mmCIF file of N, CA and C in Angstrom:
data_model
loop_
_atom_site.group_PDB
_atom_site.id
_atom_site.type_symbol
_atom_site.label_atom_id
_atom_site.label_comp_id
_atom_site.label_asym_id
_atom_site.label_seq_id
_atom_site.Cartn_x
_atom_site.Cartn_y
_atom_site.Cartn_z
ATOM 1 N N UNK A 135 302.855 -24.700 38.696
ATOM 2 C CA UNK A 135 303.581 -23.440 39.855
ATOM 3 C C UNK A 135 302.299 -22.848 40.396
ATOM 4 N N UNK A 136 301.866 -22.498 41.391
ATOM 5 C CA UNK A 136 300.592 -21.940 42.522
ATOM 6 C C UNK A 136 300.880 -20.118 41.606
ATOM 7 N N UNK A 137 300.179 -19.720 41.605
ATOM 8 C CA UNK A 137 299.465 -18.768 41.258
ATOM 9 C C UNK A 137 298.686 -18.011 42.217
ATOM 10 N N UNK A 138 299.220 -16.364 42.359
ATOM 11 C CA UNK A 138 297.988 -15.885 43.992
ATOM 12 C C UNK A 138 298.050 -14.494 42.972
ATOM 13 N N UNK A 139 296.907 -14.707 43.110
ATOM 14 C CA UNK A 139 297.098 -12.914 42.710
ATOM 15 C C UNK A 139 296.416 -11.746 43.592
ATOM 16 N N UNK A 140 297.476 -10.642 44.238
ATOM 17 C CA UNK A 140 297.144 -9.596 45.316
ATOM 18 C C UNK A 140 296.141 -8.647 44.887
ATOM 19 N N UNK A 141 295.269 -7.897 45.467
ATOM 20 C CA UNK A 141 294.325 -7.263 45.273
ATOM 21 C C UNK A 141 294.588 -5.697 46.155
ATOM 22 N N UNK A 142 295.254 -4.515 45.610
ATOM 23 C CA UNK A 142 294.853 -3.778 46.611
ATOM 24 C C UNK A 142 294.993 -2.028 46.285
ATOM 25 N N UNK A 143 294.681 -1.314 46.966
ATOM 26 C CA UNK A 143 295.166 -0.231 46.186
ATOM 27 C C UNK A 143 296.514 0.171 46.598
ATOM 28 N N UNK A 144 297.312 -0.129 47.227
ATOM 29 C CA UNK A 144 298.869 -0.054 47.020
ATOM 30 C C UNK A 144 299.303 -1.610 46.568
ATOM 31 N N UNK A 145 300.195 -1.172 46.105
ATOM 32 C CA UNK A 145 301.380 -2.965 46.126
ATOM 33 C C UNK A 145 302.075 -2.561 47.612
ATOM 34 N N UNK A 146 302.493 -1.262 48.157
ATOM 35 C CA UNK A 146 303.555 -2.034 49.478
ATOM 36 C C UNK A 146 302.468 -3.104 51.054
ATOM 37 N N UNK A 147 301.217 -2.917 50.225
ATOM 38 C CA UNK A 147 300.563 -3.785 51.587
ATOM 39 C C UNK A 147 300.889 -4.797 51.391
ATOM 40 N N UNK A 148 301.824 -5.511 49.978
ATOM 41 C CA UNK A 148 302.147 -6.696 50.089
ATOM 42 C C UNK A 148 303.357 -6.979 50.257
ATOM 43 N N UNK A 149 304.100 -6.204 50.626
ATOM 44 C CA UNK A 149 305.958 -6.128 50.462
ATOM 45 C C UNK A 149 306.054 -7.404 51.258
ATOM 46 N N UNK A 150 305.729 -7.418 53.140
ATOM 47 C CA UNK A 150 306.197 -8.849 53.739
ATOM 48 C C UNK A 150 305.448 -9.898 53.171
ATOM 49 N N UNK A 151 304.322 -10.225 52.276
ATOM 50 C CA UNK A 151 303.665 -11.305 51.534
ATOM 51 C C UNK A 151 304.575 -11.878 50.584
ATOM 52 N N UNK A 152 305.314 -11.233 49.337
ATOM 53 C CA UNK A 152 305.901 -11.103 48.453
ATOM 54 C C UNK A 152 307.042 -12.379 48.448
ATOM 55 N N UNK A 153 307.545 -11.863 48.952
ATOM 56 C CA UNK A 153 309.131 -12.249 49.490
ATOM 57 C C UNK A 153 309.042 -14.011 50.250
ATOM 58 N N UNK A 154 308.257 -14.279 51.300
ATOM 59 C CA UNK A 154 308.131 -15.764 51.630
ATOM 60 C C UNK A 154 307.510 -16.203 50.077
ATOM 61 N N UNK A 155 305.907 -15.675 50.060
ATOM 62 C CA UNK A 155 305.929 -16.292 48.926
ATOM 63 C C UNK A 155 307.060 -16.833 47.342
ATOM 64 N N UNK A 156 307.589 -15.881 47.569
ATOM 65 C CA UNK A 156 308.437 -16.101 46.566
ATOM 66 C C UNK A 156 309.475 -17.054 46.716
ATOM 67 N N UNK A 157 310.185 -17.359 48.464
ATOM 68 C CA UNK A 157 310.986 -18.293 48.487
ATOM 69 C C UNK A 157 310.084 -19.378 48.213
ATOM 70 N N UNK A 158 308.481 -19.609 48.481
ATOM 71 C CA UNK A 158 308.282 -20.651 48.742
ATOM 72 C C UNK A 158 308.239 -21.352 46.477
ATOM 73 N N UNK A 159 308.819 -20.911 45.992
ATOM 74 C CA UNK A 159 308.359 -20.436 44.122
ATOM 75 C C UNK A 159 306.864 -20.521 43.887
ATOM 76 N N UNK A 160 306.485 -19.652 43.991
ATOM 77 C CA UNK A 160 304.499 -19.303 44.524
ATOM 78 C C UNK A 160 304.601 -17.846 43.124
ATOM 79 N N UNK A 161 304.598 -17.913 42.645
ATOM 80 C CA UNK A 161 303.738 -16.793 41.588
ATOM 81 C C UNK A 161 303.374 -16.160 42.078
ATOM 82 N N UNK A 162 303.842 -14.507 42.140
ATOM 83 C CA UNK A 162 302.414 -13.723 42.400
ATOM 84 C C UNK A 162 302.283 -12.983 41.385
ATOM 85 N N UNK A 163 301.470 -11.824 41.271
ATOM 86 C CA UNK A 163 301.023 -10.852 40.568
ATOM 87 C C UNK A 163 300.629 -9.559 41.580
ATOM 88 N N UNK A 164 299.760 -8.455 41.259
ATOM 89 C CA UNK A 164 299.331 -7.698 41.451
ATOM 90 C C UNK A 164 298.156 -6.783 40.887
ATOM 91 N N UNK A 165 296.886 -6.559 40.961
ATOM 92 C CA UNK A 165 295.594 -5.455 41.021
ATOM 93 C C UNK A 165 295.647 -4.445 42.313
ATOM 94 N N UNK A 166 295.443 -3.607 41.305
ATOM 95 C CA UNK A 166 295.059 -1.965 42.052
ATOM 96 C C UNK A 166 293.495 -1.667 41.893
ATOM 97 N N UNK A 167 292.930 -3.468 41.584
ATOM 98 C CA UNK A 167 291.528 -2.444 41.313
ATOM 99 C C UNK A 167 290.849 -3.982 41.899
ATOM 100 N N UNK A 168 289.566 -3.397 42.705
ATOM 101 C CA UNK A 168 288.424 -5.091 42.119
ATOM 102 C C UNK A 168 287.949 -4.876 40.913
ATOM 103 N N UNK A 169 288.218 -4.491 40.300
ATOM 104 C CA UNK A 169 287.436 -4.839 38.353
ATOM 105 C C UNK A 169 288.006 -5.461 37.725
ATOM 106 N N UNK A 170 289.424 -4.931 38.062
ATOM 107 C CA UNK A 170 290.813 -5.733 37.727
ATOM 108 C C UNK A 170 290.919 -7.234 37.290
ATOM 109 N N UNK A 171 290.613 -7.209 39.188
ATOM 110 C CA UNK A 171 291.452 -8.849 39.092
ATOM 111 C C UNK A 171 289.819 -9.787 39.019
ATOM 112 N N UNK A 172 288.958 -8.671 38.615
ATOM 113 C CA UNK A 172 287.613 -9.838 38.137
ATOM 114 C C UNK A 172 288.777 -10.071 37.198
ATOM 115 N N UNK A 173 288.487 -9.276 36.112
ATOM 116 C CA UNK A 173 288.888 -9.816 35.305
ATOM 117 C C UNK A 173 289.807 -10.374 34.716
ATOM 118 N N UNK A 174 290.910 -10.201 35.449
ATOM 119 C CA UNK A 174 292.020 -11.253 35.322
ATOM 120 C C UNK A 174 291.390 -12.621 35.822
ATOM 121 N N UNK A 175 291.034 -13.308 36.420
ATOM 122 C CA UNK A 175 290.284 -13.968 37.187
ATOM 123 C C UNK A 175 289.556 -14.973 36.629
ATOM 124 N N UNK A 176 289.024 -13.946 35.342
ATOM 125 C CA UNK A 176 288.671 -14.868 34.462
ATOM 126 C C UNK A 176 289.471 -15.421 32.944
ATOM 127 N N UNK A 177 290.597 -14.509 32.944
ATOM 128 C CA UNK A 177 290.900 -14.867 31.515
ATOM 129 C C UNK A 177 292.624 -15.535 31.945
ATOM 130 N N UNK A 178 292.556 -16.038 33.095
ATOM 131 C CA UNK A 178 294.089 -16.366 33.894
ATOM 132 C C UNK A 178 294.010 -17.048 35.262
ATOM 133 N N UNK A 179 294.606 -18.503 34.644
ATOM 134 C CA UNK A 179 294.201 -19.612 35.621
ATOM 135 C C UNK A 179 294.557 -18.484 36.729
ATOM 136 N N UNK A 180 294.186 -18.639 38.105
ATOM 137 C CA UNK A 180 294.390 -18.746 40.059
ATOM 138 C C UNK A 180 294.264 -19.456 40.138
ATOM 139 N N UNK A 181 294.865 -19.575 41.384
ATOM 140 C CA UNK A 181 294.913 -20.628 42.980
ATOM 141 C C UNK A 181 293.850 -19.857 43.586
ATOM 142 N N UNK A 182 294.409 -18.833 43.872
ATOM 143 C CA UNK A 182 294.207 -18.255 45.120
ATOM 144 C C UNK A 182 294.017 -16.545 44.761
ATOM 145 N N UNK A 183 293.532 -15.574 45.760
ATOM 146 C CA UNK A 183 293.090 -14.634 45.724
ATOM 147 C C UNK A 183 293.781 -13.422 47.425
ATOM 148 N N UNK A 184 294.694 -12.804 47.371
ATOM 149 C CA UNK A 184 293.969 -12.173 48.472
ATOM 150 C C UNK A 184 293.762 -11.006 48.428
ATOM 151 N N UNK A 185 292.905 -10.402 48.669
ATOM 152 C CA UNK A 185 292.470 -9.154 48.931
ATOM 153 C C UNK A 185 292.533 -8.323 50.377
ATOM 154 N N UNK A 186 293.285 -6.869 49.576
ATOM 155 C CA UNK A 186 292.969 -6.378 50.864
ATOM 156 C C UNK A 186 290.968 -5.488 50.892
ATOM 157 N N UNK A 187 290.663 -5.988 52.131
ATOM 158 C CA UNK A 187 288.829 -5.703 51.827
ATOM 159 C C UNK A 187 288.262 -3.565 52.138
ATOM 160 N N UNK A 188 289.606 -3.019 52.147
ATOM 161 C CA UNK A 188 289.083 -2.185 51.149
ATOM 162 C C UNK A 188 289.747 -1.105 49.731
ATOM 163 N N UNK A 189 289.139 -2.413 49.288
ATOM 164 C CA UNK A 189 289.911 -1.700 47.692
ATOM 165 C C UNK A 189 288.696 -0.324 47.191
ATOM 166 N N UNK A 190 289.884 0.453 46.409
ATOM 167 C CA UNK A 190 289.272 1.567 45.745
ATOM 168 C C UNK A 190 287.681 1.372 45.023
ATOM 169 N N UNK A 191 287.452 0.797 44.902
ATOM 170 C CA UNK A 191 286.524 0.801 43.390
ATOM 171 C C UNK A 191 284.805 -0.397 44.422
ATOM 172 N N UNK A 192 285.231 -1.078 45.089
ATOM 173 C CA UNK A 192 284.375 -1.468 45.739
ATOM 174 C C UNK A 192 284.830 -2.226 47.370
ATOM 175 N N UNK A 193 283.940 -2.849 48.003
ATOM 176 C CA UNK A 193 284.098 -3.290 49.835
ATOM 177 C C UNK A 193 284.865 -5.141 49.364
ATOM 178 N N UNK A 194 285.309 -5.198 49.955
ATOM 179 C CA UNK A 194 285.804 -6.841 49.741
ATOM 180 C C UNK A 194 285.155 -8.254 49.649
ATOM 181 N N UNK A 195 283.113 -7.067 50.765
ATOM 182 C CA UNK A 195 282.567 -8.801 50.579
ATOM 183 C C UNK A 195 282.044 -8.411 48.953
ATOM 184 N N UNK A 196 281.822 -6.935 48.420
ATOM 185 C CA UNK A 196 281.621 -7.016 46.970
ATOM 186 C C UNK A 196 281.951 -7.835 45.859
ATOM 187 N N UNK A 197 283.948 -7.857 46.005
ATOM 188 C CA UNK A 197 284.434 -8.376 45.268
ATOM 189 C C UNK A 197 284.468 -10.365 46.178
ATOM 190 N N UNK A 198 283.980 -10.179 46.700
ATOM 191 C CA UNK A 198 283.993 -11.762 47.076
ATOM 192 C C UNK A 198 282.754 -12.525 46.344
ATOM 193 N N UNK A 199 281.251 -11.622 46.234
ATOM 194 C CA UNK A 199 279.853 -11.846 45.833
ATOM 195 C C UNK A 199 279.909 -11.833 43.919
ATOM 196 N N UNK A 200 281.127 -11.335 43.902
ATOM 197 C CA UNK A 200 281.497 -11.418 42.232
ATOM 198 C C UNK A 200 282.982 -12.084 41.638
ATOM 199 N N UNK A 201 282.905 -12.637 42.394
ATOM 200 C CA UNK A 201 284.221 -13.473 42.284
ATOM 201 C C UNK A 201 283.640 -14.866 42.218
ATOM 202 N N UNK A 202 282.836 -15.382 42.996
ATOM 203 C CA UNK A 202 282.023 -16.579 44.266
ATOM 204 C C UNK A 202 280.825 -16.687 42.440
ATOM 205 N N UNK A 203 280.807 -15.706 41.326
ATOM 206 C CA UNK A 203 279.655 -15.890 41.019
ATOM 207 C C UNK A 203 280.299 -15.881 39.256
ATOM 208 N N UNK A 204 281.620 -15.926 39.590
ATOM 209 C CA UNK A 204 282.133 -15.669 37.979
ATOM 210 C C UNK A 204 283.769 -17.414 37.904
ATOM 211 N N UNK A 205 283.958 -17.518 39.241
ATOM 212 C CA UNK A 205 284.478 -18.823 39.487
ATOM 213 C C UNK A 205 284.505 -18.936 41.130
ATOM 214 N N UNK A 206 283.924 -19.571 41.114
ATOM 215 C CA UNK A 206 283.948 -20.053 42.461
ATOM 216 C C UNK A 206 285.445 -21.176 43.029
ATOM 217 N N UNK A 207 285.777 -21.502 41.923
ATOM 218 C CA UNK A 207 287.242 -22.573 42.376
ATOM 219 C C UNK A 207 287.969 -21.509 42.683
ATOM 220 N N UNK A 208 287.921 -20.793 43.456
ATOM 221 C CA UNK A 208 289.243 -19.650 43.681
ATOM 222 C C UNK A 208 288.826 -19.392 44.919
ATOM 223 N N UNK A 209 290.654 -20.063 45.654
ATOM 224 C CA UNK A 209 290.688 -19.904 46.930
ATOM 225 C C UNK A 209 290.665 -17.683 47.474
ATOM 226 N N UNK A 210 290.124 -17.673 48.519
ATOM 227 C CA UNK A 210 290.590 -16.339 48.435
ATOM 228 C C UNK A 210 290.706 -15.878 50.522
ATOM 229 N N UNK A 211 291.831 -15.549 50.369
ATOM 230 C CA UNK A 211 292.081 -14.476 51.535
ATOM 231 C C UNK A 211 291.528 -13.287 52.361
ATOM 232 N N UNK A 212 291.348 -13.137 53.165
ATOM 233 C CA UNK A 212 291.174 -11.564 52.598
ATOM 234 C C UNK A 212 291.571 -10.578 54.589
ATOM 235 N N UNK A 213 292.746 -9.388 54.067
ATOM 236 C CA UNK A 213 292.846 -8.812 54.734
ATOM 237 C C UNK A 213 292.162 -7.889 55.211
ATOM 238 N N UNK A 214 291.501 -8.191 56.415
ATOM 239 C CA UNK A 214 290.893 -6.968 56.990
ATOM 240 C C UNK A 214 290.597 -6.326 58.481
ATOM 241 N N UNK A 215 290.179 -5.562 59.071
ATOM 242 C CA UNK A 215 290.860 -5.256 61.085
ATOM 243 C C UNK A 215 289.211 -6.328 61.812
ATOM 244 N N UNK A 216 288.962 -6.015 61.062
ATOM 245 C CA UNK A 216 287.535 -6.579 61.677
ATOM 246 C C UNK A 216 287.891 -7.675 62.799
ATOM 247 N N UNK A 217 286.913 -8.179 63.917
ATOM 248 C CA UNK A 217 286.962 -9.354 64.921
ATOM 249 C C UNK A 217 286.754 -10.471 63.917
ATOM 250 N N UNK A 218 287.332 -11.472 64.386
ATOM 251 C CA UNK A 218 287.031 -12.716 64.340
ATOM 252 C C UNK A 218 285.321 -12.690 63.648
ATOM 253 N N UNK A 219 283.813 -12.692 64.575
ATOM 254 C CA UNK A 219 283.334 -12.437 65.298
ATOM 255 C C UNK A 219 282.496 -12.012 63.394
ATOM 256 N N UNK A 220 283.102 -10.658 63.644
ATOM 257 C CA UNK A 220 282.724 -9.706 62.957
ATOM 258 C C UNK A 220 282.635 -9.825 61.337
ATOM 259 N N UNK A 221 284.120 -10.766 61.382
ATOM 260 C CA UNK A 221 284.144 -10.981 59.962
ATOM 261 C C UNK A 221 284.105 -12.349 59.405
ATOM 262 N N UNK A 222 283.407 -13.565 60.704
ATOM 263 C CA UNK A 222 282.210 -14.393 60.940
ATOM 264 C C UNK A 222 281.389 -13.956 59.649
ATOM 265 N N UNK A 223 280.824 -13.284 59.858
ATOM 266 C CA UNK A 223 278.928 -12.389 60.072
ATOM 267 C C UNK A 223 278.747 -11.971 58.604
ATOM 268 N N UNK A 224 280.210 -11.401 58.222
ATOM 269 C CA UNK A 224 280.606 -10.622 57.435
ATOM 270 C C UNK A 224 280.096 -11.301 56.334
ATOM 271 N N UNK A 225 281.611 -12.206 56.202
ATOM 272 C CA UNK A 225 281.845 -13.700 55.109
ATOM 273 C C UNK A 225 281.739 -14.681 55.105
ATOM 274 N N UNK A 226 280.623 -15.172 55.871
ATOM 275 C CA UNK A 226 279.761 -16.808 56.536
ATOM 276 C C UNK A 226 279.495 -16.889 54.676
ATOM 277 N N UNK A 227 279.750 -18.349 54.192
ATOM 278 C CA UNK A 227 278.862 -18.239 53.375
ATOM 279 C C UNK A 227 279.330 -18.746 52.179
ATOM 280 N N UNK A 228 280.712 -17.311 51.764
ATOM 281 C CA UNK A 228 281.546 -17.324 51.242
ATOM 282 C C UNK A 228 282.604 -19.078 50.463
ATOM 283 N N UNK A 229 283.264 -18.965 51.488
ATOM 284 C CA UNK A 229 284.183 -19.964 51.716
ATOM 285 C C UNK A 229 285.606 -19.635 51.923
ATOM 286 N N UNK A 230 285.600 -18.100 52.626
ATOM 287 C CA UNK A 230 286.792 -17.800 53.086
ATOM 288 C C UNK A 230 287.668 -18.917 53.100
ATOM 289 N N UNK A 231 289.235 -18.898 52.569
ATOM 290 C CA UNK A 231 290.352 -19.614 53.236
ATOM 291 C C UNK A 231 290.281 -19.312 54.246
ATOM 292 N N UNK A 232 290.803 -17.761 54.566
ATOM 293 C CA UNK A 232 291.555 -17.333 56.157
ATOM 294 C C UNK A 232 291.577 -15.738 56.335
ATOM 295 N N UNK A 233 290.993 -16.004 56.857
ATOM 296 C CA UNK A 233 291.968 -14.195 57.073
ATOM 297 C C UNK A 233 292.918 -13.298 57.851
ATOM 298 N N UNK A 234 293.350 -12.268 56.879
ATOM 299 C CA UNK A 234 294.885 -11.693 57.021
ATOM 300 C C UNK A 234 294.482 -10.247 57.938
ATOM 301 N N UNK A 235 295.049 -10.332 59.276
ATOM 302 C CA UNK A 235 295.467 -8.901 59.814
ATOM 303 C C UNK A 235 296.241 -7.822 58.319
ATOM 304 N N UNK A 236 295.629 -6.862 58.972
ATOM 305 C CA UNK A 236 295.771 -5.904 57.180
ATOM 306 C C UNK A 236 297.832 -5.392 57.326
ATOM 307 N N UNK A 237 298.602 -5.843 58.017
ATOM 308 C CA UNK A 237 299.469 -6.162 57.756
ATOM 309 C C UNK A 237 300.129 -7.284 58.588
ATOM 310 N N UNK A 238 299.449 -8.962 57.282
ATOM 311 C CA UNK A 238 300.221 -9.781 58.389
ATOM 312 C C UNK A 238 301.826 -9.996 58.046
ATOM 313 N N UNK A 239 301.243 -11.328 58.967
ATOM 314 C CA UNK A 239 302.971 -11.363 59.553
ATOM 315 C C UNK A 239 303.693 -12.658 59.300
ATOM 316 N N UNK A 240 304.783 -13.180 59.668
ATOM 317 C CA UNK A 240 305.201 -14.121 59.006
ATOM 318 C C UNK A 240 304.473 -15.205 59.337
ATOM 319 N N UNK A 241 303.895 -15.355 60.628
ATOM 320 C CA UNK A 241 303.345 -16.686 60.848
ATOM 321 C C UNK A 241 301.952 -16.801 60.421
ATOM 322 N N UNK A 242 301.149 -15.544 60.094
ATOM 323 C CA UNK A 242 299.670 -16.221 59.003
ATOM 324 C C UNK A 242 300.239 -16.565 57.605
ATOM 325 N N UNK A 243 301.534 -15.614 57.407
ATOM 326 C CA UNK A 243 301.759 -16.155 55.637
ATOM 327 C C UNK A 243 301.990 -17.832 55.300
ATOM 328 N N UNK A 244 302.470 -18.340 56.555
ATOM 329 C CA UNK A 244 303.058 -19.363 56.774
ATOM 330 C C UNK A 244 301.712 -21.128 57.251
ATOM 331 N N UNK A 245 301.258 -19.954 57.769
ATOM 332 C CA UNK A 245 299.645 -20.785 57.624
ATOM 333 C C UNK A 245 299.396 -20.932 57.012
ATOM 334 N N UNK A 246 298.434 -19.677 56.102
ATOM 335 C CA UNK A 246 298.179 -19.814 54.674
ATOM 336 C C UNK A 246 298.960 -21.007 53.356
ATOM 337 N N UNK A 247 300.977 -20.505 54.068
ATOM 338 C CA UNK A 247 300.631 -21.911 52.870
ATOM 339 C C UNK A 247 300.889 -22.855 53.554
ATOM 340 N N UNK A 248 300.786 -23.466 54.895
ATOM 341 C CA UNK A 248 300.281 -24.695 55.235
ATOM 342 C C UNK A 248 298.509 -25.076 54.777
ATOM 343 N N UNK A 249 298.035 -24.225 54.926
ATOM 344 C CA UNK A 249 296.784 -24.382 54.176
ATOM 345 C C UNK A 249 296.649 -24.758 52.644
ATOM 346 N N UNK A 250 297.597 -24.294 51.713
ATOM 347 C CA UNK A 250 297.646 -24.202 50.353
ATOM 348 C C UNK A 250 298.082 -26.243 50.132
ATOM 349 N N UNK A 251 299.015 -25.338 51.378
ATOM 350 C CA UNK A 251 299.571 -26.865 50.877
ATOM 351 C C UNK A 251 299.125 -28.300 51.400
ATOM 352 N N UNK A 252 298.293 -28.623 52.306
ATOM 353 C CA UNK A 252 297.441 -29.401 51.985
ATOM 354 C C UNK A 252 295.677 -29.403 51.420
ATOM 355 N N UNK A 253 295.476 -28.230 50.903
ATOM 356 C CA UNK A 253 295.123 -28.700 49.628
ATOM 357 C C UNK A 253 295.268 -28.892 48.396
ATOM 358 N N UNK A 254 296.631 -28.462 48.321
ATOM 359 C CA UNK A 254 296.712 -29.312 46.728
ATOM 360 C C UNK A 254 296.793 -30.516 47.026
ATOM 361 N N UNK A 255 297.565 -30.998 48.407
ATOM 362 C CA UNK A 255 297.994 -31.841 48.089
ATOM 363 C C UNK A 255 296.460 -33.304 48.208
ATOM 364 N N UNK A 256 295.890 -32.657 48.577
ATOM 365 C CA UNK A 256 294.781 -33.419 48.757
ATOM 366 C C UNK A 256 294.115 -33.502 47.057
ATOM 367 N N UNK A 257 294.178 -32.982 46.224
ATOM 368 C CA UNK A 257 294.093 -32.597 44.400
ATOM 369 C C UNK A 257 295.003 -33.568 44.260
ATOM 370 N N UNK A 258 296.324 -33.558 44.020
ATOM 371 C CA UNK A 258 297.030 -34.658 43.353
ATOM 372 C C UNK A 258 296.211 -35.751 44.238
ATOM 373 N N UNK A 259 296.284 -35.907 45.528
ATOM 374 C CA UNK A 259 295.747 -37.350 45.809
ATOM 375 C C UNK A 259 294.553 -38.049 45.011
ATOM 376 N N UNK A 260 292.808 -37.150 44.766
ATOM 377 C CA UNK A 260 292.294 -37.060 44.208
ATOM 378 C C UNK A 260 292.785 -37.385 42.456
ATOM 379 N N UNK A 261 293.429 -37.375 42.411
ATOM 380 C CA UNK A 261 293.645 -36.781 40.408
ATOM 381 C C UNK A 261 294.447 -38.324 40.522
ATOM 382 N N UNK A 262 295.212 -39.090 41.260
ATOM 383 C CA UNK A 262 296.229 -39.787 41.388
ATOM 384 C C UNK A 262 295.536 -40.818 41.506
ATOM 385 N N UNK A 263 294.028 -41.014 42.389
ATOM 386 C CA UNK A 263 293.058 -41.988 42.498
ATOM 387 C C UNK A 263 292.312 -42.567 41.410
ATOM 388 N N UNK A 264 291.977 -41.890 40.068
ATOM 389 C CA UNK A 264 291.196 -41.674 38.831
ATOM 390 C C UNK A 264 291.534 -42.809 38.199
#
């Protein structure tokens, strides 16, 4: 089962996301701070983290920098009000899977599901060829 951790000061931030992910048999959990999410990322296997760029204890970029140092294999999505150009400038080189709007709509979540399906299918194909 795919596991996603969502990080934001307010759990309601993810109301629209959780239902769609649950429909697709994806397990989710929530952390209220970047530090809690980083600790969890070390202790519990997870496939993806979705963060609100405005965390209570650090910026989105600081979170991503710390996460990459702890586990660079976790895919990340950042919810940010930045323009695409600003977002690219801030997060370039960190391997961010995609940017969400602050309150992502269903089409953004479905795009994420397509990306995840592609990633995990590639992973499965690799294991079968070994």
